Amino acid sequence: MNFLVLHGPNLNLLGKREPAIYGSETLAEINSALEKLSAELECELSFFQSNAEGELINAIQAAAQNCHGILINPAAYTHTSIAIRDALSAVGIPCVEVHLSNIHSRETFRHSSLVAPIAIGQICGFGRDSYLLGLRALFNYVKN
Ligand code: DQA
Protein backbone atom coordinates (compact mmCIF):
# COMPACT_ATOMS: atom_id res chain seq x y z
CA MET A 1 0.00 0.00 0.00
CA ASN A 2 1.13 3.54 -0.78
CA PHE A 3 0.40 6.54 1.37
CA LEU A 4 1.10 10.21 0.81
CA VAL A 5 2.22 12.31 3.78
CA LEU A 6 1.40 15.98 3.17
CA HIS A 7 2.73 18.82 5.28
CA GLY A 8 1.33 22.33 4.90
CA PRO A 9 2.83 25.80 5.31
CA ASN A 10 5.55 26.61 7.83
CA LEU A 11 6.04 22.98 8.82
CA ASN A 12 9.41 23.15 7.03
CA LEU A 13 10.46 25.37 9.97
CA LEU A 14 9.81 22.73 12.63
CA GLY A 15 12.64 22.54 15.12
CA LYS A 16 13.08 26.31 15.16
CA ARG A 17 9.43 27.37 14.96
CA GLU A 18 7.76 28.12 18.32
CA PRO A 19 9.27 25.03 19.99
CA ALA A 20 7.12 25.53 23.11
CA ILE A 21 4.09 24.75 20.90
CA TYR A 22 5.47 22.50 18.18
CA GLY A 23 8.43 20.80 19.88
CA SER A 24 12.08 20.74 18.89
CA GLU A 25 11.96 17.97 16.31
CA THR A 26 12.54 18.83 12.67
CA LEU A 27 10.28 17.78 9.81
CA ALA A 28 13.04 15.44 8.60
CA GLU A 29 13.03 13.71 11.99
CA ILE A 30 9.24 13.31 11.91
CA ASN A 31 9.43 11.91 8.37
CA SER A 32 12.13 9.49 9.40
CA ALA A 33 10.01 8.24 12.35
CA LEU A 34 7.16 7.71 9.86
CA GLU A 35 9.51 5.82 7.51
CA LYS A 36 10.48 3.54 10.39
CA LEU A 37 6.82 2.84 11.16
CA SER A 38 6.07 2.22 7.48
CA ALA A 39 8.75 -0.50 7.41
CA GLU A 40 7.02 -2.18 10.36
CA LEU A 41 3.59 -1.88 8.69
CA GLU A 42 5.03 -2.90 5.30
CA CYS A 43 3.69 0.07 3.37
CA GLU A 44 5.30 2.73 1.19
CA LEU A 45 5.29 6.43 1.99
CA SER A 46 5.93 9.49 -0.11
CA PHE A 47 6.38 12.89 1.47
CA PHE A 48 5.57 16.41 0.31
CA GLN A 49 5.73 19.76 2.08
CA SER A 50 4.68 23.06 0.58
CA ASN A 51 3.93 26.56 1.72
CA ALA A 52 1.69 27.03 -1.33
CA GLU A 53 -1.96 25.99 -1.36
CA GLY A 54 -1.97 25.22 -5.10
CA GLU A 55 1.03 22.89 -4.81
CA LEU A 56 -0.68 20.95 -2.04
CA ILE A 57 -3.78 20.66 -4.23
CA ASN A 58 -1.66 19.44 -7.17
CA ALA A 59 -0.10 16.80 -4.90
CA ILE A 60 -3.56 15.66 -3.74
CA GLN A 61 -4.77 15.40 -7.35
CA ALA A 62 -1.64 13.49 -8.40
CA ALA A 63 -2.17 11.05 -5.52
CA ALA A 64 -5.34 9.83 -7.22
CA GLN A 65 -3.09 7.81 -9.59
CA ASN A 66 -1.52 5.40 -7.12
CA CYS A 67 -2.22 6.28 -3.53
CA HIS A 68 -4.34 4.39 -0.97
CA GLY A 69 -4.50 7.09 1.66
CA ILE A 70 -3.36 10.59 2.60
CA LEU A 71 -1.98 11.62 5.98
CA ILE A 72 -2.25 15.39 6.05
CA ASN A 73 -1.26 18.20 8.36
CA PRO A 74 -2.78 21.12 6.45
CA ALA A 75 -1.29 23.52 9.04
CA ALA A 76 -2.94 26.97 8.80
CA TYR A 77 -4.87 25.88 5.68
CA THR A 78 -6.86 23.62 8.01
CA HIS A 79 -8.78 26.67 9.09
CA THR A 80 -9.08 28.49 5.77
CA SER A 81 -8.83 26.28 2.70
CA ILE A 82 -12.05 25.17 1.07
CA ALA A 83 -9.87 24.36 -1.96
CA ILE A 84 -7.81 21.74 -0.09
CA ARG A 85 -10.94 20.20 1.36
CA ASP A 86 -12.53 20.11 -2.12
CA ALA A 87 -9.41 18.46 -3.58
CA LEU A 88 -9.49 15.75 -0.89
CA SER A 89 -13.21 15.19 -1.55
CA ALA A 90 -12.67 15.15 -5.31
CA VAL A 91 -10.02 12.40 -5.28
CA GLY A 92 -12.02 10.40 -2.75
CA ILE A 93 -8.90 8.90 -1.15
CA PRO A 94 -9.25 8.19 2.59
CA CYS A 95 -7.45 10.82 4.61
CA VAL A 96 -6.52 11.39 8.24
CA GLU A 97 -5.89 14.91 9.52
CA VAL A 98 -3.13 15.42 12.06
CA HIS A 99 -1.76 18.31 14.09
CA LEU A 100 1.19 18.52 16.42
CA SER A 101 -0.61 20.88 18.80
CA ASN A 102 -4.08 20.55 20.26
CA ILE A 103 -5.87 23.02 17.97
CA HIS A 104 -8.94 22.92 20.23
CA SER A 105 -7.10 24.29 23.25
CA ARG A 106 -5.55 27.22 21.33
CA GLU A 107 -6.94 30.43 19.79
CA THR A 108 -10.60 30.17 18.74
CA PHE A 109 -9.71 30.64 15.04
CA ARG A 110 -7.88 27.29 15.24
CA HIS A 111 -10.85 25.40 16.70
CA SER A 112 -12.56 24.78 13.39
CA SER A 113 -11.21 22.61 10.61
CA LEU A 114 -12.58 22.66 7.08
CA VAL A 115 -10.89 19.31 6.43
CA ALA A 116 -12.11 17.34 9.47
CA PRO A 117 -15.68 16.73 8.19
CA ILE A 118 -14.37 14.92 5.10
CA ALA A 119 -11.51 13.11 6.87
CA ILE A 120 -11.84 9.67 8.46
CA GLY A 121 -10.71 11.35 11.64
CA GLN A 122 -8.49 13.94 13.25
CA ILE A 123 -5.63 13.40 15.70
CA CYS A 124 -4.11 16.40 17.43
CA GLY A 125 -2.09 17.39 20.45
CA PHE A 126 0.45 14.58 20.56
CA GLY A 127 3.36 16.17 18.72
CA ARG A 128 5.17 13.68 16.51
CA ASP A 129 2.92 10.91 17.86
CA SER A 130 -0.07 12.56 16.14
CA TYR A 131 1.57 11.60 12.84
CA LEU A 132 2.49 8.09 13.99
CA LEU A 133 -0.98 7.42 15.41
CA GLY A 134 -2.48 8.91 12.26
CA LEU A 135 -0.49 6.61 9.99
CA ARG A 136 -1.49 3.55 12.04
CA ALA A 137 -5.15 4.61 11.94
CA LEU A 138 -5.06 5.28 8.19
CA PHE A 139 -3.27 1.99 7.50
CA ASN A 140 -5.77 -0.03 9.57
CA TYR A 141 -8.70 1.77 7.97
CA VAL A 142 -7.50 1.07 4.41
CA LYS A 143 -6.51 -2.52 5.22
CA ASN A 144 -9.92 -3.33 6.68
C1 DQA B 1 -0.76 22.95 13.19
C2 DQA B 1 -1.84 23.79 13.88
C3 DQA B 1 -2.28 24.95 12.99
O1 DQA B 1 -3.27 25.74 13.63
C4 DQA B 1 -1.10 25.84 12.66
O2 DQA B 1 -1.49 26.86 11.76
C5 DQA B 1 0.07 25.08 12.14
C6 DQA B 1 0.41 23.80 12.74
C7 DQA B 1 -0.21 21.85 14.12
O3 DQA B 1 0.37 20.89 13.61
O4 DQA B 1 -0.35 21.94 15.35
O5 DQA B 1 0.81 25.58 11.29
O6 DQA B 1 -1.35 22.30 12.07
mmCIF file of N, CA and C and ligand atoms in Angstrom, residues 9 17 22 73 75-76 79 99-101 103 106 110, ligand 1:
data_model
loop_
_atom_site.group_PDB
_atom_site.id
_atom_site.type_symbol
_atom_site.label_atom_id
_atom_site.label_comp_id
_atom_site.label_asym_id
_atom_site.label_seq_id
_atom_site.Cartn_x
_atom_site.Cartn_y
_atom_site.Cartn_z
ATOM 1 N N PRO A 9 1.915 24.664 5.171
ATOM 2 C CA PRO A 9 2.829 25.795 5.315
ATOM 3 C C PRO A 9 3.479 25.906 6.694
ATOM 4 N N ARG A 17 10.680 26.601 14.898
ATOM 5 C CA ARG A 17 9.430 27.366 14.956
ATOM 6 C C ARG A 17 8.696 27.139 16.281
ATOM 7 N N TYR A 22 5.334 23.558 19.188
ATOM 8 C CA TYR A 22 5.470 22.498 18.179
ATOM 9 C C TYR A 22 6.598 21.509 18.453
ATOM 10 N N ASN A 73 -1.230 17.092 7.414
ATOM 11 C CA ASN A 73 -1.259 18.201 8.363
ATOM 12 C C ASN A 73 -1.381 19.460 7.506
ATOM 13 N N ALA A 75 -1.798 22.347 8.327
ATOM 14 C CA ALA A 75 -1.293 23.523 9.038
ATOM 15 C C ALA A 75 -2.355 24.634 9.008
ATOM 16 N N ALA A 76 -1.966 25.877 8.723
ATOM 17 C CA ALA A 76 -2.945 26.974 8.799
ATOM 18 C C ALA A 76 -4.067 26.819 7.771
ATOM 19 N N HIS A 79 -7.738 25.758 8.621
ATOM 20 C CA HIS A 79 -8.785 26.669 9.092
ATOM 21 C C HIS A 79 -9.330 27.571 7.988
ATOM 22 N N HIS A 99 -2.396 17.072 13.640
ATOM 23 C CA HIS A 99 -1.762 18.311 14.090
ATOM 24 C C HIS A 99 -0.844 17.996 15.253
ATOM 25 N N LEU A 100 0.273 18.686 15.294
ATOM 26 C CA LEU A 100 1.192 18.525 16.417
ATOM 27 C C LEU A 100 0.560 19.046 17.701
ATOM 28 N N SER A 101 -0.015 20.242 17.612
ATOM 29 C CA SER A 101 -0.606 20.877 18.798
ATOM 30 C C SER A 101 -2.085 20.517 18.896
ATOM 31 N N ILE A 103 -5.279 21.808 18.560
ATOM 32 C CA ILE A 103 -5.865 23.022 17.974
ATOM 33 C C ILE A 103 -7.104 23.488 18.760
ATOM 34 N N ARG A 106 -6.288 26.002 21.702
ATOM 35 C CA ARG A 106 -5.554 27.215 21.329
ATOM 36 C C ARG A 106 -6.539 28.335 20.952
ATOM 37 N N ARG A 110 -8.442 28.612 15.569
ATOM 38 C CA ARG A 110 -7.885 27.286 15.237
ATOM 39 C C ARG A 110 -8.849 26.152 15.585
HETATM 40 C C1 DQA B 1 -0.763 22.945 13.193
HETATM 41 C C2 DQA B 1 -1.844 23.791 13.882
HETATM 42 C C3 DQA B 1 -2.279 24.954 12.988
HETATM 43 O O1 DQA B 1 -3.266 25.742 13.634
HETATM 44 C C4 DQA B 1 -1.102 25.842 12.657
HETATM 45 O O2 DQA B 1 -1.493 26.861 11.756
HETATM 46 C C5 DQA B 1 0.071 25.085 12.136
HETATM 47 C C6 DQA B 1 0.408 23.796 12.738
HETATM 48 C C7 DQA B 1 -0.214 21.848 14.118
HETATM 49 O O3 DQA B 1 0.367 20.886 13.606
HETATM 50 O O4 DQA B 1 -0.346 21.938 15.352
HETATM 51 O O5 DQA B 1 0.814 25.581 11.291
HETATM 52 O O6 DQA B 1 -1.349 22.302 12.065
#
